[in-house]
């Protein structure tokens, strides 16, 4: 089976600082892949480069058979490569429904939009109750769910989540991951960046471990959970 | 409910139609002229509102677009080049030219926001004014500080707005003609603003204002959307510039100082950024009130027997005081946009 996403030799620089170096990674259709690592390992930079929010300085990004480096961010979203940015990035002064509609922005006005809204509300009933409230009034966990719901409105084929558990209470983290599991069950391919390595490894098929901008380990998630090095460094 | 709305609209329309005649009969031509200028400022403020209120891009050089529109009209409809193009060509042309200047300003400033953007736009406004002031040598284009005079009066087909008309036994003075033309422009601008605000583009601007990274990861073409905001806002400025030139019959660089940009921005902020009704209110208040305060001199004479404070000083004093009080007591503006109200009084 060919990979949906094939990254080779990816590099990201911020001025003279090398955030990501010679990174190889692949995600196959229907797979759940996680990228774990300590703070500052380059995980978020990798996702941003894949989404086109920062320019890659080296390497190639092949997605669905085409080279993504030539495409700007807004065209990548149109092909189903969607990122939920770190820190959620909900539009706090727009209503929940307006936030969700923003997710479908690149698709123009399509007639089935209200049916898709209903589908999202089915997955996330809390949002439906509050759909005319400002997004800023939601709790952190609800905002995270809104951000995920908004990304779903873009009809992603590969959904990239950047630290969905960040800053959430443990109970809320459970709920957010529950939602992510439901979404994956619908057939969305997932690339998950997460600090909470145990949760990430438990829900994914394969894992990459990043350190100082490089991949240091790539294995099945189950084997990573048993790997003494991973256990010592990330599972505590 | 709907009938009530219709009734309200009809009453407002009747009031707007009767206003210049009532004002003319009671306060005289001078005050109708002030109304004309108020409408012009409403048009300008609505344009700036697109840039500042909708897209959240702070623009301190907005008057430059006004100048572009005014000079476009002035140069192509005056003895200066001996060109006398008609209104229906010049007004759209001024708006388009201003829009392209908007893109010109927007392109290099795309990466900037907040204070930095404000500084660059301020510089842009000054550059335009200084160009207008100095483009009389080696080739005389703008006629420099003397400005362009004897500009053709506004004319719609055979119907010149620059002369008194007689209609059904009534005299319709020039300032009233102008009032109706400007009113038409304002209504057009309000309609367009409303459509924009509630469109997909309006939502996209709001998203960029809130969080540009998230907006980009939603697949918004942030660069083009920001340029579009600059261009749309600028086109309103260009349109009002053309109207201004045709009304005044004279334009010179002096009319387009930083003070004007600041004033227009004050109108938008004071009234309520992002809300059309608020912006209109702000523009009317700030253009009419200072004129009304001119009466402060004679009032002092009558009441106190002596003019204690020069009315022109008093005007700026009260104006400044009003702004300070507003920002302390009601920072969201007189009639705020729903979203901004939510932010400041969660």
Coordinates of C-alpha atoms in Angstrom, one line a residue:
Chain A
X1 CA 0.0 0.0 0.0
X2 CA 1.3 3.4 -0.9
X3 CA 1.6 6.1 1.8
X4 CA -1.0 8.9 2.0
X5 CA 1.8 11.2 3.3
X6 CA 5.4 10.6 2.6
X7 CA 7.9 13.0 4.1
X8 CA 11.6 12.7 3.2
X9 CA 14.5 14.8 4.6
X10 CA 12.3 17.6 5.9
X11 CA 14.1 20.5 7.4
X12 CA 12.7 23.6 9.1
X13 CA 14.7 26.6 10.0
X14 CA 13.8 29.8 12.0
X15 CA 16.6 32.1 10.9
X16 CA 19.8 30.3 11.8
X17 CA 18.1 27.9 14.3
X18 CA 17.4 24.4 13.0
X19 CA 14.1 23.2 14.4
X20 CA 13.7 20.1 12.3
X21 CA 16.4 18.2 10.4
X22 CA 16.4 15.4 7.9
X23 CA 13.0 14.1 9.1
X24 CA 11.5 11.1 7.4
X25 CA 8.0 10.1 8.1
X26 CA 5.1 8.3 6.5
X27 CA 1.4 7.9 7.2
X28 CA -0.6 5.3 5.3
X29 CA -4.3 5.6 4.5
X30 CA -6.4 4.9 7.5
X31 CA -3.5 4.7 9.9
X32 CA -3.2 6.4 13.2
X33 CA 0.3 7.7 13.7
X34 CA 1.7 9.7 16.6
X35 CA 4.7 11.9 16.9
X36 CA 6.0 12.1 20.5
X37 CA 8.9 13.9 22.1
X38 CA 9.9 16.5 24.7
X39 CA 9.2 20.2 24.6
X40 CA 11.1 21.9 21.8
X41 CA 11.8 18.6 19.9
X42 CA 10.3 20.1 16.8
X43 CA 7.0 18.3 16.7
X44 CA 4.9 21.4 16.2
X45 CA 7.3 22.8 13.6
X46 CA 6.9 19.6 11.7
X47 CA 3.2 19.8 11.6
X48 CA 3.3 23.5 10.7
X49 CA 5.6 22.7 7.8
X50 CA 3.3 19.9 6.7
X51 CA 0.3 22.4 6.8
X52 CA 2.3 25.1 5.0
X53 CA 2.2 27.6 7.9
X54 CA 6.0 27.7 8.0
X55 CA 8.1 27.1 4.9
X56 CA 10.2 23.9 4.8
X57 CA 13.9 24.6 4.2
X58 CA 14.7 21.2 2.8
X59 CA 13.2 17.8 1.8
X60 CA 10.0 16.8 0.2
X61 CA 6.4 16.4 1.3
X62 CA 4.4 14.1 -0.9
X63 CA 0.8 13.9 -0.1
X64 CA -1.7 11.9 -2.1
X65 CA 0.9 11.6 -4.9
X66 CA 1.6 15.4 -5.3
X67 CA 4.4 17.5 -4.0
X68 CA 3.0 19.8 -1.3
X69 CA 5.9 22.1 -0.9
X70 CA 4.9 23.9 -4.0
X71 CA 1.4 24.6 -2.6
X72 CA 0.4 27.4 -0.2
X73 CA -1.4 26.5 3.0
X74 CA -4.9 27.3 1.7
X75 CA -4.5 24.9 -1.2
X76 CA -3.3 22.1 1.1
X77 CA -6.5 22.4 3.2
X78 CA -8.5 22.0 0.0
X79 CA -6.9 18.6 -0.6
X80 CA -7.9 17.4 2.9
X81 CA -4.6 18.0 4.7
X82 CA -5.9 19.8 7.9
X83 CA -4.2 20.9 11.0
X84 CA -5.8 21.7 14.4
X85 CA -3.2 24.2 15.7
X86 CA -1.6 24.0 19.1
X87 CA -3.5 26.1 21.6
X88 CA -6.8 25.4 19.7
X89 CA -7.0 28.7 17.9
X90 CA -10.8 29.1 18.1
X91 CA -12.1 32.5 17.0
X92 CA -13.2 33.5 20.5
X93 CA -15.5 36.3 19.5
X94 CA -17.3 34.4 16.8
X95 CA -20.1 32.1 17.7
X96 CA -19.6 28.4 17.8
X97 CA -21.6 27.9 14.6
X98 CA -19.6 30.7 12.9
X99 CA -16.4 28.9 14.0
X100 CA -17.6 25.7 12.5
X101 CA -18.6 27.4 9.2
X102 CA -15.1 28.8 9.0
X103 CA -13.9 25.3 8.8
X104 CA -15.7 24.8 5.6
X105 CA -14.5 28.1 4.2
X106 CA -12.3 26.8 1.4
X107 CA -15.2 24.7 0.1
X108 CA -17.3 27.8 -0.7
X109 CA -21.0 27.6 -0.1
X110 CA -22.2 24.1 -0.6
X111 CA -25.8 23.0 -0.1
X112 CA -25.0 20.1 2.3
X113 CA -23.4 22.3 4.8
X114 CA -26.2 22.3 7.3
X115 CA -26.4 18.5 7.2
X116 CA -22.7 18.4 8.0
X117 CA -23.2 20.8 10.9
X118 CA -25.8 18.4 12.2
X119 CA -23.3 15.6 11.9
X120 CA -20.7 17.5 13.9
X121 CA -23.3 18.4 16.5
X122 CA -24.1 14.7 16.7
X123 CA -20.5 14.0 17.6
X124 CA -20.2 16.9 20.0
X125 CA -23.7 17.6 21.5
X126 CA -22.3 20.2 23.9
X127 CA -21.6 22.4 21.0
X128 CA -25.1 22.2 19.7
X129 CA -26.6 23.5 23.0
X130 CA -24.4 26.5 22.8
X131 CA -24.2 27.1 19.1
X132 CA -25.1 30.8 19.2
X133 CA -22.7 31.6 22.1
X134 CA -19.3 33.2 21.6
X135 CA -16.6 30.5 21.4
X136 CA -14.6 32.3 24.0
X137 CA -17.2 31.4 26.7
X138 CA -16.5 27.7 26.3
X139 CA -14.2 25.8 28.7
X140 CA -10.8 24.7 27.5
X141 CA -11.9 21.2 26.7
X142 CA -15.0 22.4 24.8
X143 CA -12.8 24.8 22.8
X144 CA -10.6 21.9 21.9
X145 CA -13.6 19.9 20.7
X146 CA -14.8 22.9 18.8
X147 CA -11.4 23.2 17.1
X148 CA -11.5 19.5 16.1
X149 CA -15.1 19.9 14.9
X150 CA -14.1 22.9 12.9
X151 CA -11.3 20.9 11.2
X152 CA -13.8 18.1 10.4
X153 CA -15.9 20.7 8.5
X154 CA -13.0 20.9 6.1
X155 CA -13.5 17.2 5.2
X156 CA -10.0 16.1 6.1
X157 CA -8.5 13.0 4.8
X158 CA -5.4 13.4 7.0
X159 CA -6.2 15.2 10.2
X160 CA -3.2 16.6 12.1
X161 CA -3.8 17.4 15.8
X162 CA -1.2 19.4 17.7
X163 CA -1.4 18.6 21.4
X164 CA -5.1 18.3 21.9
X165 CA -4.6 17.6 25.6
X166 CA -2.6 20.7 26.3
X167 CA -3.8 22.6 29.4
X168 CA -6.8 20.4 30.0
X169 CA -8.0 18.7 33.2
X170 CA -7.4 14.9 33.2
X171 CA -11.2 14.2 32.9
X172 CA -11.4 16.5 30.0
X173 CA -8.4 14.9 28.3
X174 CA -10.3 11.6 28.5
X175 CA -13.4 13.2 26.8
X176 CA -11.3 14.8 24.0
X177 CA -9.6 11.5 23.3
X178 CA -13.0 9.8 23.2
X179 CA -14.0 12.3 20.5
X180 CA -10.8 11.7 18.6
X181 CA -11.4 7.9 18.7
X182 CA -14.9 8.4 17.3
X183 CA -13.5 10.5 14.5
X184 CA -10.9 7.9 13.6
X185 CA -13.5 5.2 13.6
X186 CA -15.2 7.1 10.8
X187 CA -12.1 6.5 8.6
X188 CA -10.1 9.7 9.0
X189 CA -6.4 9.2 8.9
X190 CA -4.7 10.7 11.9
X191 CA -1.3 12.3 12.7
X192 CA -1.2 13.1 16.4
X193 CA 1.4 15.2 18.2
X194 CA 1.0 14.8 21.9
X195 CA 2.9 15.4 25.2
X196 CA 0.9 12.7 26.9
X197 CA 2.8 9.9 25.4
X198 CA 0.9 7.1 27.1
X199 CA -2.5 8.2 25.8
X200 CA -1.1 8.8 22.3
X201 CA 0.6 5.4 22.1
X202 CA -2.5 3.6 23.4
X203 CA -4.7 5.0 20.7
X204 CA -2.3 4.9 17.7
X205 CA -0.9 2.2 15.4
X206 CA 2.6 3.5 15.0
X207 CA 4.8 6.1 16.6
X208 CA 7.8 8.3 15.9
X209 CA 9.9 9.6 18.7
X210 CA 11.5 13.0 18.2
X211 CA 14.5 14.5 19.9
X212 CA 16.2 17.9 19.0
X213 CA 14.6 18.1 15.6
X214 CA 15.4 14.5 14.6
X215 CA 13.5 11.2 14.6
X216 CA 15.3 8.9 17.0
X217 CA 12.9 6.0 17.0
X218 CA 10.1 4.7 14.8
X219 CA 8.2 1.6 15.7
X220 CA 4.7 0.2 16.3
X221 CA 2.9 1.9 19.2
X222 CA 2.6 -1.3 21.1
X223 CA 6.3 -2.0 21.0
X224 CA 7.1 1.6 21.9
X225 CA 5.0 1.2 25.1
X226 CA 7.3 -1.7 26.0
X227 CA 10.5 0.0 24.9
X228 CA 12.6 0.6 28.0
X229 CA 14.1 3.8 26.6
X230 CA 10.6 5.3 25.8
X231 CA 9.3 4.1 29.1
X232 CA 12.1 5.9 30.9
X233 CA 12.0 9.1 29.0
X234 CA 8.3 9.6 28.3
X235 CA 6.1 7.3 30.3
X236 CA 7.7 7.9 33.7
Chain B
X1 CA -42.9 42.9 14.0
X2 CA -42.2 43.2 10.3
X3 CA -44.8 45.9 9.8
X4 CA -43.2 47.9 12.7
X5 CA -39.8 47.6 10.9
X6 CA -41.3 48.8 7.7
X7 CA -42.9 51.7 9.5
X8 CA -39.6 52.6 11.1
X9 CA -37.8 52.5 7.8
X10 CA -40.5 54.7 6.2
X11 CA -40.2 57.2 9.0
X12 CA -36.4 57.3 8.7
X13 CA -36.6 57.7 4.9
X14 CA -39.1 60.6 5.3
X15 CA -36.9 62.3 7.9
X16 CA -33.8 61.9 5.7
X17 CA -35.7 63.4 2.7
X18 CA -37.1 66.3 4.7
X19 CA -33.9 67.0 6.8
X20 CA -32.1 69.3 4.3
X21 CA -35.2 71.4 3.7
X22 CA -36.0 71.8 7.3
X23 CA -32.4 72.6 8.1
X24 CA -32.2 75.1 5.2
X25 CA -35.4 76.8 6.4
X26 CA -34.4 77.1 10.0
X27 CA -30.6 77.3 10.2
X28 CA -29.6 78.3 6.7
X29 CA -27.4 77.1 3.9
X30 CA -24.3 76.8 6.1
X31 CA -25.8 74.1 8.2
X32 CA -26.9 72.1 5.1
X33 CA -23.3 72.3 4.0
X34 CA -22.3 70.8 7.4
X35 CA -24.8 68.0 6.8
X36 CA -23.2 67.4 3.4
X37 CA -19.8 67.1 5.0
X38 CA -21.2 64.8 7.7
X39 CA -22.4 62.5 4.9
X40 CA -19.0 62.6 3.3
X41 CA -17.4 61.7 6.6
X42 CA -19.9 58.8 7.1
X43 CA -18.8 57.5 3.7
X44 CA -15.2 57.7 4.8
X45 CA -15.8 56.2 8.2
X46 CA -17.7 53.3 6.6
X47 CA -14.7 52.6 4.3
X48 CA -12.2 52.7 7.2
X49 CA -14.5 50.5 9.2
X50 CA -13.9 47.7 6.6
X51 CA -10.2 47.9 7.2
X52 CA -10.1 48.5 10.9
X53 CA -13.5 47.2 12.1
X54 CA -13.9 44.1 10.0
X55 CA -10.4 43.0 9.2
X56 CA -8.7 44.4 12.3
X57 CA -5.9 46.2 10.4
X58 CA -5.0 49.5 12.0
X59 CA -4.7 52.2 9.2
X60 CA -3.5 55.7 10.1
X61 CA -3.1 56.9 6.6
X62 CA -6.6 56.4 5.3
X63 CA -6.9 60.0 4.1
X64 CA -4.5 59.1 1.3
X65 CA -7.2 57.2 -0.5
X66 CA -9.5 60.2 -0.1
X67 CA -6.8 62.3 -1.7
X68 CA -6.3 59.9 -4.5
X69 CA -10.0 60.0 -5.3
X70 CA -10.1 63.8 -5.0
X71 CA -7.2 64.4 -7.3
X72 CA -8.4 61.9 -9.8
X73 CA -11.6 63.8 -10.1
X74 CA -9.9 67.2 -9.9
X75 CA -7.3 66.6 -12.5
X76 CA -9.6 65.0 -15.0
X77 CA -12.5 67.5 -14.7
X78 CA -10.9 70.9 -14.6
X79 CA -9.1 73.5 -16.8
X80 CA -5.8 72.2 -15.3
X81 CA -5.3 69.7 -18.1
X82 CA -8.4 71.0 -19.9
X83 CA -10.1 67.7 -19.5
X84 CA -13.8 67.5 -18.5
X85 CA -14.7 63.9 -18.0
X86 CA -18.1 63.0 -16.8
X87 CA -19.0 62.0 -13.2
X88 CA -20.1 58.5 -14.1
X89 CA -16.6 57.8 -15.4
X90 CA -14.6 59.7 -12.7
X91 CA -16.3 58.4 -9.6
X92 CA -15.8 54.7 -10.3
X93 CA -12.4 55.4 -11.7
X94 CA -11.4 57.3 -8.5
X95 CA -12.7 54.3 -6.4
X96 CA -10.8 51.8 -8.5
X97 CA -7.6 53.9 -8.4
X98 CA -7.9 54.2 -4.7
X99 CA -8.4 50.5 -4.4
X100 CA -5.2 49.8 -6.4
X101 CA -3.4 52.2 -4.0
X102 CA -4.9 50.1 -1.2
X103 CA -3.3 47.0 -2.6
X104 CA -0.1 49.0 -3.1
X105 CA -0.1 49.8 0.6
X106 CA -1.3 46.4 1.6
X107 CA 1.3 44.3 -0.2
X108 CA 4.5 45.4 1.7
X109 CA 2.7 45.5 5.1
X110 CA 1.1 42.0 5.0
X111 CA 3.4 40.7 7.7
X112 CA 2.8 43.6 10.0
X113 CA 0.2 44.1 12.6
X114 CA -0.9 46.5 15.3
X115 CA 1.5 49.4 16.1
X116 CA 3.9 48.5 13.3
X117 CA 1.2 48.5 10.7
X118 CA -0.1 51.8 12.0
X119 CA 3.3 53.4 11.6
X120 CA 3.7 52.2 8.0
X121 CA 0.2 53.3 7.0
X122 CA 0.9 56.7 8.7
X123 CA 4.0 57.1 6.6
X124 CA 2.0 56.1 3.5
X125 CA -0.5 58.8 4.1
X126 CA 2.2 61.4 4.5
X127 CA 4.0 60.2 1.3
X128 CA 0.9 60.7 -0.8
X129 CA 0.4 64.2 0.6
X130 CA 4.0 65.1 0.1
X131 CA 3.9 63.8 -3.5
X132 CA 0.8 65.9 -4.2
X133 CA 2.5 68.9 -2.7
X134 CA 5.7 68.5 -4.9
X135 CA 4.6 67.0 -8.2
X136 CA 4.5 70.4 -9.9
X137 CA 8.1 70.1 -11.1
X138 CA 9.7 69.1 -13.4
X139 CA 6.4 68.3 -15.0
X140 CA 3.4 70.0 -13.5
X141 CA 1.0 67.3 -12.6
X142 CA -0.7 68.2 -9.3
X143 CA -0.1 72.0 -9.4
X144 CA 1.7 71.6 -6.0
X145 CA 0.6 73.5 -3.0
X146 CA -1.7 75.8 -5.0
X147 CA -3.9 72.9 -5.6
X148 CA -6.4 72.3 -8.5
X149 CA -9.1 74.9 -8.8
X150 CA -12.2 75.5 -11.0
X151 CA -13.1 71.8 -10.9
X152 CA -16.3 71.1 -12.8
X153 CA -19.3 70.9 -10.5
X154 CA -21.0 67.5 -10.0
X155 CA -23.3 66.9 -12.9
X156 CA -25.7 64.0 -13.5
X157 CA -26.5 63.9 -17.2
X158 CA -27.8 67.3 -18.2
X159 CA -28.6 68.1 -14.5
X160 CA -25.9 70.1 -12.9
X161 CA -25.9 69.9 -9.1
X162 CA -23.9 73.2 -9.0
X163 CA -26.9 75.4 -9.6
X164 CA -30.3 76.2 -8.0
X165 CA -33.1 74.2 -9.4
X166 CA -36.8 75.0 -9.4
X167 CA -39.1 72.1 -8.8
X168 CA -42.9 72.4 -8.3
X169 CA -42.6 76.0 -7.0
X170 CA -39.7 75.1 -4.6
X171 CA -36.2 76.3 -4.9
X172 CA -33.7 73.6 -4.4
X173 CA -30.4 75.1 -3.4
X174 CA -27.0 73.7 -4.4
X175 CA -26.2 72.3 -1.0
X176 CA -29.5 70.3 -1.0
X177 CA -28.7 68.8 -4.4
X178 CA -25.4 67.7 -3.0
X179 CA -27.0 66.4 0.1
X180 CA -29.1 63.9 -2.0
X181 CA -26.2 62.8 -4.1
X182 CA -24.1 62.2 -1.0
X183 CA -27.0 60.4 0.7
X184 CA -27.2 58.1 -2.3
X185 CA -23.5 57.3 -1.9
X186 CA -23.9 56.7 1.8
X187 CA -26.9 54.4 1.3
X188 CA -24.9 52.4 -1.3
X189 CA -22.0 52.1 1.1
X190 CA -24.2 50.9 4.0
X191 CA -25.8 48.3 1.8
X192 CA -22.5 47.1 0.6
X193 CA -21.0 47.0 4.1
X194 CA -24.0 45.0 5.4
X195 CA -23.7 42.5 2.6
X196 CA -20.0 42.2 3.2
X197 CA -20.3 41.8 7.0
X198 CA -22.6 38.9 6.8
X199 CA -20.9 37.2 3.9
X200 CA -18.4 34.4 3.8
X201 CA -15.7 37.1 3.2
X202 CA -16.9 39.0 6.3
X203 CA -16.6 35.9 8.4
X204 CA -13.2 35.3 7.0
X205 CA -12.1 38.8 8.0
X206 CA -13.4 38.3 11.5
X207 CA -11.4 35.0 11.7
X208 CA -8.2 36.7 10.5
X209 CA -8.7 39.5 13.1
X210 CA -9.2 36.8 15.8
X211 CA -6.4 34.4 15.1
X212 CA -4.4 34.5 11.9
X213 CA -2.6 31.2 12.3
X214 CA -5.8 29.4 12.9
X215 CA -7.4 31.2 10.0
X216 CA -4.6 30.1 7.7
X217 CA -4.9 26.5 8.9
X218 CA -8.6 26.6 8.0
X219 CA -7.6 27.2 4.4
X220 CA -8.2 30.9 4.3
X221 CA -6.1 32.7 1.7
X222 CA -5.1 35.3 4.3
X223 CA -2.9 37.4 2.0
X224 CA -5.6 38.0 -0.6
X225 CA -8.3 38.5 2.1
X226 CA -6.2 41.2 3.7
X227 CA -5.5 42.9 0.4
X228 CA -9.2 42.7 -0.4
X229 CA -10.0 44.5 2.9
X230 CA -7.5 47.2 2.1
X231 CA -8.8 47.6 -1.5
X232 CA -12.5 47.6 -0.4
X233 CA -11.9 50.2 2.3
X234 CA -9.8 52.3 0.0
X235 CA -12.4 52.3 -2.7
X236 CA -14.9 54.0 -0.4
X237 CA -12.3 56.6 0.4
X238 CA -11.7 57.2 -3.4
X239 CA -15.4 57.5 -4.0
X240 CA -15.8 60.1 -1.3
X241 CA -12.7 61.9 -2.6
X242 CA -14.3 62.3 -6.0
X243 CA -17.5 63.6 -4.4
X244 CA -15.5 66.0 -2.3
X245 CA -13.6 67.5 -5.3
X246 CA -16.7 68.0 -7.3
X247 CA -18.5 69.6 -4.3
X248 CA -15.7 72.0 -3.3
X249 CA -14.5 72.8 -6.8
X250 CA -11.0 73.0 -5.4
X251 CA -8.5 70.5 -3.9
X252 CA -5.1 71.1 -2.4
X253 CA -2.7 68.9 -0.4
X254 CA -3.7 70.7 2.8
X255 CA -7.0 68.9 3.0
X256 CA -5.4 65.6 3.4
X257 CA -3.3 65.8 6.5
X258 CA -2.7 63.2 9.2
X259 CA -5.3 65.1 11.4
X260 CA -8.0 64.0 8.9
X261 CA -6.9 60.4 9.2
X262 CA -7.0 60.5 12.9
X263 CA -10.4 62.2 12.9
X264 CA -11.9 59.4 10.7
X265 CA -10.4 56.8 12.9
X266 CA -11.9 58.6 15.9
X267 CA -15.3 58.4 14.3
X268 CA -15.0 54.7 13.8
X269 CA -13.7 54.0 17.3
X270 CA -16.0 56.4 19.1
X271 CA -19.1 55.1 17.3
X272 CA -18.3 51.4 17.6
X273 CA -15.8 49.6 15.4
X274 CA -17.3 47.0 13.2
X275 CA -20.9 48.1 13.6
X276 CA -22.4 50.1 10.8
X277 CA -24.9 52.1 12.9
X278 CA -22.2 52.9 15.4
X279 CA -19.8 54.1 12.7
X280 CA -22.5 56.3 11.1
X281 CA -23.4 57.8 14.5
X282 CA -19.7 58.4 15.3
X283 CA -19.1 60.2 11.9
X284 CA -22.2 62.4 12.2
X285 CA -21.4 63.3 15.8
X286 CA -17.8 64.2 15.2
X287 CA -18.5 66.2 12.1
X288 CA -21.5 68.1 13.4
X289 CA -20.6 68.7 17.1
X290 CA -17.4 70.7 16.5
X291 CA -19.4 73.0 14.2
X292 CA -22.1 73.3 16.8
X293 CA -19.5 74.3 19.4
X294 CA -18.6 77.3 17.2
X295 CA -21.7 78.8 18.8
X296 CA -19.9 78.7 22.1
X297 CA -18.4 82.1 21.5
X298 CA -21.5 84.0 21.1
X299 CA -23.1 82.1 23.9
X300 CA -20.4 83.3 26.3
X301 CA -20.9 86.8 25.0
X302 CA -24.6 86.7 25.7
X303 CA -24.4 85.0 29.1
X304 CA -21.2 86.3 30.6
X305 CA -20.8 89.5 28.6
X306 CA -17.3 88.5 27.5
X307 CA -15.7 85.8 25.5
X308 CA -13.6 84.0 28.1
X309 CA -12.4 81.0 26.1
X310 CA -11.8 81.2 22.4
X311 CA -14.4 78.9 20.8
X312 CA -11.8 77.3 18.5
X313 CA -9.7 76.3 21.6
X314 CA -12.8 75.2 23.4
X315 CA -13.8 72.9 20.6
X316 CA -10.6 70.9 20.7
X317 CA -10.6 70.9 24.5
X318 CA -14.1 69.4 24.6
X319 CA -13.3 67.1 21.8
X320 CA -10.3 65.7 23.6
X321 CA -12.2 65.4 26.8
X322 CA -15.0 63.5 25.1
X323 CA -12.5 61.0 23.7
X324 CA -10.8 60.5 27.0
X325 CA -14.2 60.0 28.8
X326 CA -15.4 57.6 26.1
X327 CA -12.3 55.4 26.3
X328 CA -12.7 55.2 30.1
X329 CA -16.4 54.7 30.3
X330 CA -17.3 53.0 27.1
X331 CA -14.3 51.7 25.2
X332 CA -16.4 49.6 22.9
X333 CA -17.9 52.7 21.3
X334 CA -21.4 54.2 21.5
X335 CA -23.1 51.5 19.5
X336 CA -20.7 48.6 19.6
X337 CA -20.6 45.5 17.4
X338 CA -22.0 42.4 19.1
X339 CA -18.7 40.7 19.1
X340 CA -16.7 43.5 20.6
X341 CA -19.2 44.1 23.3
X342 CA -18.8 40.4 24.3
X343 CA -15.0 40.9 24.5
X344 CA -15.0 44.0 26.7
X345 CA -17.9 43.1 28.9
X346 CA -17.8 39.3 29.0

